[in-house]
Amino acid sequence: MLLELKNINHQINNKQILNDINLTFDKGIYALLGLNGAGKTTLINILSTLYTPTKGEVLYNGINIIKSQTFLQQDLGYMSQNIGLIQDFTVEQNLYYFGLLKGCNAKELKQKIITMLNDFDLTAIKNTKILNLSGGVKQRIGIALALINSPKIIILDEPLNNLDRHEREKLYFLLKEVSKNCIIIISTHLIDEIETVCDKVIFITEGETTYFGNLKSSFDNINLAITENIIESISQSELIQKFKLIKTREENNQLIVRHFVSFSDAPYPPNIEDAFVYYTKYTK
């Protein structure tokens, strides 16, 4: 199983959104990370066949899916930020209806729904209409729908929104199990939890990939040192001008500034937040 993007470019209203994207996905969980406007949503829309790129190829097991979209669609599970559940249907009815639309066998689908209801703690509310449910429950249903056809490629756009800590941990465990036999691509703003679930990471900024590979290796490839300083008084504009800023925090009424420097005798070890800032702000 192989999903490849080759020289993907995309323009919207003559504005370059993606520029020469080259990525190769195999089994595992990938995090797609970037600032707002970086091109993540456009890339997801191309991967899910909603957009046709201006230039380039998307290959699934060697087949160009731009020319043969159904070849990928039959193996695709996709959850967008706008889940689009039928409000007057129950949880079970939504799963059954969308499962049939995805081409699931009716008899097998009934058993699959029982599994999904159990995996996502939905059994007790299976007969409740969507309009009576909270955002977090709807989120769980959306993820269940993305998995219901046992897809080989799963794309989840902000799947962690509205989920509490327990729900997220249960989802991480489930996705890790599923990823043994498929490709999972997750776009999220909750970067502090990426290390819990993802094997590899894609950082994208201004329509270009600034890093693609093993998550831990992304820390090693940061070519700046990280340090922290106590600052007594400084404006926001001065802070940005003076430092390659990562973040600030207050401790004991003092402002602590974490930032990149060219050299440090005792650098702080990088974490996922440091990597995010580095690859989205200081590599172009």
Coordinates of C-alpha atoms in Angstrom, one line a residue:
M1 CA 0.0 0.0 0.0
L2 CA 1.5 3.3 -1.1
L3 CA 0.2 6.8 -1.5
E4 CA 2.4 9.2 -3.4
L5 CA 2.2 13.0 -4.2
K6 CA 4.5 14.0 -7.0
N7 CA 5.2 17.7 -7.7
I8 CA 1.8 18.8 -6.5
N9 CA 1.1 22.5 -7.2
H10 CA -2.2 24.2 -6.6
Q11 CA -3.5 27.7 -7.3
I12 CA -6.8 29.3 -6.2
N13 CA -7.7 32.6 -8.0
N14 CA -4.1 32.8 -9.3
K15 CA -2.7 32.5 -5.8
Q16 CA -0.2 29.8 -5.3
I17 CA -1.4 27.7 -2.4
L18 CA 0.8 24.6 -2.7
N19 CA 4.2 24.6 -4.3
D20 CA 6.0 21.3 -5.4
I21 CA 4.7 19.0 -2.7
N22 CA 6.4 15.6 -2.8
L23 CA 5.3 13.0 -0.2
T24 CA 5.2 9.2 0.1
F25 CA 2.9 7.5 2.6
D26 CA 3.0 3.9 3.8
K27 CA 1.3 2.2 6.7
G28 CA 1.4 4.3 9.9
I29 CA 0.1 7.5 11.4
Y30 CA 1.1 10.9 10.0
A31 CA 0.5 14.3 11.6
L32 CA 0.0 17.2 9.2
L33 CA 1.0 20.4 11.0
G34 CA 1.2 24.0 10.0
L35 CA 0.0 27.5 10.8
N36 CA -3.4 28.7 9.6
G37 CA -3.2 29.4 5.9
A38 CA -0.2 27.2 5.3
G39 CA -2.1 25.0 2.8
K40 CA -3.1 22.0 5.0
T41 CA -6.7 22.1 4.1
T42 CA -6.0 22.3 0.4
L43 CA -3.6 19.4 0.7
I44 CA -6.2 17.3 2.5
N45 CA -8.8 18.2 -0.1
I46 CA -6.5 17.0 -2.9
L47 CA -5.7 13.7 -1.0
S48 CA -9.5 13.1 -0.4
T49 CA -10.2 13.8 -4.2
L50 CA -12.3 16.9 -3.4
Y51 CA -9.8 19.1 -5.3
T52 CA -7.9 18.4 -8.5
P53 CA -4.4 19.9 -8.3
T54 CA -3.3 22.5 -10.8
K55 CA -0.2 20.4 -11.5
G56 CA 1.3 17.1 -10.4
E57 CA 0.2 13.5 -9.7
V58 CA -1.4 11.6 -6.8
L59 CA -0.6 7.9 -7.1
Y60 CA -2.3 5.2 -5.1
N61 CA -0.5 1.9 -5.6
G62 CA 0.9 3.3 -8.9
I63 CA -2.5 4.4 -10.2
N64 CA -3.0 8.1 -10.9
I65 CA -6.1 8.9 -8.9
I66 CA -6.5 12.3 -10.5
K67 CA -7.6 10.3 -13.6
S68 CA -9.2 7.4 -11.7
Q69 CA -10.7 8.9 -8.5
T70 CA -12.9 5.9 -7.7
F71 CA -9.8 3.7 -7.3
L72 CA -8.9 5.7 -4.2
Q73 CA -12.4 6.6 -3.0
Q74 CA -13.3 2.9 -2.5
D75 CA -10.4 2.6 0.0
L76 CA -10.8 6.1 1.6
G77 CA -12.2 7.1 5.0
Y78 CA -12.4 10.9 5.4
M79 CA -13.7 13.1 8.2
S80 CA -13.8 16.8 7.5
Q81 CA -14.3 19.6 10.1
N82 CA -17.9 19.8 8.9
I83 CA -19.0 16.3 9.6
G84 CA -22.4 16.6 7.9
L85 CA -24.5 14.2 10.0
I86 CA -28.2 13.9 9.3
Q87 CA -29.7 15.7 12.3
D88 CA -33.1 14.0 12.3
F89 CA -31.5 10.5 12.1
T90 CA -30.4 8.5 15.1
V91 CA -26.8 7.6 15.7
E92 CA -27.4 4.1 14.4
Q93 CA -29.3 5.3 11.4
N94 CA -26.5 7.7 10.4
L95 CA -23.9 4.9 10.6
Y96 CA -26.1 2.6 8.5
Y97 CA -27.0 5.2 5.9
F98 CA -23.5 6.5 5.4
G99 CA -22.1 3.0 5.5
L100 CA -24.3 2.0 2.6
L101 CA -23.2 5.1 0.7
K102 CA -19.6 4.0 1.2
G103 CA -20.4 0.7 -0.5
C104 CA -20.5 -1.5 2.6
N105 CA -22.3 -4.9 2.4
A106 CA -25.7 -4.5 4.2
K107 CA -25.3 -7.7 6.3
E108 CA -21.7 -7.0 7.2
L109 CA -22.5 -3.4 7.9
K110 CA -24.9 -4.3 10.7
Q111 CA -22.1 -6.2 12.6
K112 CA -19.6 -3.4 11.8
I113 CA -22.0 -0.9 13.4
I114 CA -22.2 -2.9 16.6
T115 CA -18.4 -2.8 16.7
M116 CA -18.3 1.0 16.0
L117 CA -20.9 1.7 18.6
N118 CA -18.9 -0.2 21.2
D119 CA -15.5 1.2 20.2
F120 CA -16.7 4.8 20.4
D121 CA -19.0 4.4 23.5
L122 CA -22.1 5.1 21.5
T123 CA -24.2 2.0 22.3
A124 CA -26.2 3.6 25.0
I125 CA -27.3 6.5 22.7
K126 CA -27.6 4.6 19.4
N127 CA -31.3 5.5 19.2
T128 CA -30.8 9.2 20.0
K129 CA -31.2 11.7 17.2
I130 CA -28.1 13.7 16.2
L131 CA -29.8 17.0 17.0
N132 CA -29.9 16.1 20.7
L133 CA -26.2 15.3 21.0
S134 CA -23.2 17.3 22.2
G135 CA -20.3 18.4 19.9
G136 CA -18.0 15.8 21.5
V137 CA -20.4 12.9 20.7
K138 CA -20.9 14.1 17.2
Q139 CA -17.1 14.2 16.8
R140 CA -16.9 10.5 17.9
I141 CA -19.6 9.6 15.4
G142 CA -17.7 11.4 12.6
I143 CA -14.6 9.4 13.3
A144 CA -16.6 6.2 13.5
L145 CA -18.0 7.0 10.0
A146 CA -14.5 7.5 8.7
L147 CA -13.6 4.0 9.8
I148 CA -16.9 2.2 9.0
N149 CA -15.9 0.9 5.6
S150 CA -12.5 -0.5 6.9
P151 CA -10.6 1.9 4.7
K152 CA -6.9 1.6 3.8
I153 CA -6.4 5.4 3.8
I154 CA -7.9 7.5 6.6
I155 CA -7.8 11.3 6.6
L156 CA -9.0 13.0 9.8
D157 CA -9.2 16.8 9.7
E158 CA -9.1 18.1 13.3
P159 CA -10.5 14.9 14.9
L160 CA -9.6 15.9 18.4
N161 CA -11.8 18.9 18.6
N162 CA -14.5 18.6 21.4
L163 CA -13.0 15.4 22.8
D164 CA -12.0 15.2 26.4
R165 CA -8.8 13.6 27.6
H166 CA -10.3 10.2 28.2
E167 CA -11.9 10.2 24.7
R168 CA -8.7 11.3 23.0
E169 CA -6.6 8.5 24.8
K170 CA -9.1 5.9 23.7
L171 CA -9.0 7.2 20.1
Y172 CA -5.2 7.1 20.1
F173 CA -5.2 3.5 21.1
L174 CA -7.8 2.6 18.4
L175 CA -5.9 4.5 15.7
K176 CA -2.7 2.8 16.6
E177 CA -4.3 -0.6 16.2
V178 CA -6.0 0.4 12.9
S179 CA -2.7 1.9 11.5
K180 CA -1.1 -1.5 11.4
N181 CA -3.0 -2.1 8.2
C182 CA -3.6 1.3 6.7
I183 CA -2.4 4.9 6.3
I184 CA -3.8 7.5 8.7
I185 CA -3.2 11.2 8.1
I186 CA -4.3 13.6 10.9
S187 CA -4.4 17.4 10.7
T188 CA -4.6 19.0 14.1
H189 CA -3.8 22.1 16.1
L190 CA -3.3 20.0 19.3
I191 CA 0.4 19.6 18.7
D192 CA 1.3 18.8 22.4
E193 CA -0.4 15.4 22.0
I194 CA 1.1 14.5 18.6
E195 CA 3.9 12.4 20.2
T196 CA 1.3 10.2 21.8
V197 CA -0.1 8.9 18.6
C198 CA 1.9 9.8 15.4
D199 CA 4.9 8.0 13.9
K200 CA 5.7 10.6 11.3
V201 CA 5.1 14.3 10.8
I202 CA 4.7 16.7 7.9
F203 CA 5.4 20.4 8.6
I204 CA 4.0 22.7 6.0
T205 CA 4.4 26.5 5.7
E206 CA 3.4 28.8 2.9
G207 CA 2.5 25.9 0.7
E208 CA 5.8 24.0 1.1
T209 CA 6.9 21.1 3.2
T210 CA 9.7 22.1 5.5
Y211 CA 10.0 18.7 7.1
F212 CA 8.7 15.2 6.3
G213 CA 9.8 12.2 8.2
N214 CA 10.1 10.5 11.6
L215 CA 8.8 12.7 14.4
K216 CA 11.8 12.1 16.7
S217 CA 14.2 12.8 13.9
S218 CA 12.6 16.2 13.4
F219 CA 14.0 17.3 16.8
D220 CA 17.5 16.2 15.7
N221 CA 17.3 18.3 12.5
I222 CA 16.7 21.6 14.3
N223 CA 19.9 23.5 13.6
L224 CA 19.4 26.1 16.3
A225 CA 19.9 25.8 20.0
I226 CA 17.1 26.4 22.5
T227 CA 17.5 28.5 25.6
E228 CA 15.4 30.3 28.2
N229 CA 15.9 33.8 29.7
I230 CA 14.2 35.8 32.4
I231 CA 13.1 39.2 31.1
E232 CA 12.0 41.9 33.4
S233 CA 10.2 44.3 31.1
I234 CA 9.6 44.2 27.4
S235 CA 6.8 45.0 24.9
Q236 CA 5.4 42.4 22.6
S237 CA 6.9 44.1 19.5
E238 CA 10.3 44.2 21.1
L239 CA 10.0 40.6 22.1
I240 CA 9.4 39.5 18.5
Q241 CA 12.2 41.7 17.2
K242 CA 14.8 40.7 19.7
F243 CA 14.2 36.9 19.9
K244 CA 13.6 33.9 17.6
L245 CA 10.6 33.4 19.9
I246 CA 9.1 30.0 20.8
K247 CA 6.9 31.0 23.7
T248 CA 6.7 32.9 26.9
R249 CA 5.4 32.0 30.3
E250 CA 5.2 33.5 33.8
E251 CA 6.8 32.0 36.9
N252 CA 7.0 33.7 40.3
N253 CA 6.0 37.0 38.6
Q254 CA 8.8 36.8 36.2
L255 CA 8.6 36.5 32.4
I256 CA 10.4 33.4 31.0
V257 CA 11.2 33.6 27.3
R258 CA 12.0 30.3 25.5
H259 CA 13.7 31.0 22.1
F260 CA 16.2 29.8 19.5
V261 CA 19.8 30.9 19.5
S262 CA 22.7 30.0 17.2
F263 CA 24.7 28.5 20.1
S264 CA 24.2 27.7 23.8
D265 CA 26.5 26.0 26.3
A266 CA 23.6 24.2 27.9
P267 CA 20.8 24.0 25.3
Y268 CA 17.4 22.8 26.4
P269 CA 16.2 19.6 24.7
P270 CA 13.7 20.3 21.9
N271 CA 10.1 19.1 22.2
I272 CA 7.2 19.0 19.7
E273 CA 6.2 22.6 20.3
D274 CA 9.8 23.7 19.6
A275 CA 9.8 21.7 16.4
F276 CA 6.5 23.1 15.3
V277 CA 7.7 26.7 15.7
Y278 CA 11.0 26.0 14.1
Y279 CA 9.6 24.3 11.0
T280 CA 6.7 26.7 10.5
K281 CA 8.5 30.0 11.2
Y282 CA 12.3 29.8 11.0
T283 CA 13.1 27.5 8.0
K284 CA 12.1 29.8 5.1

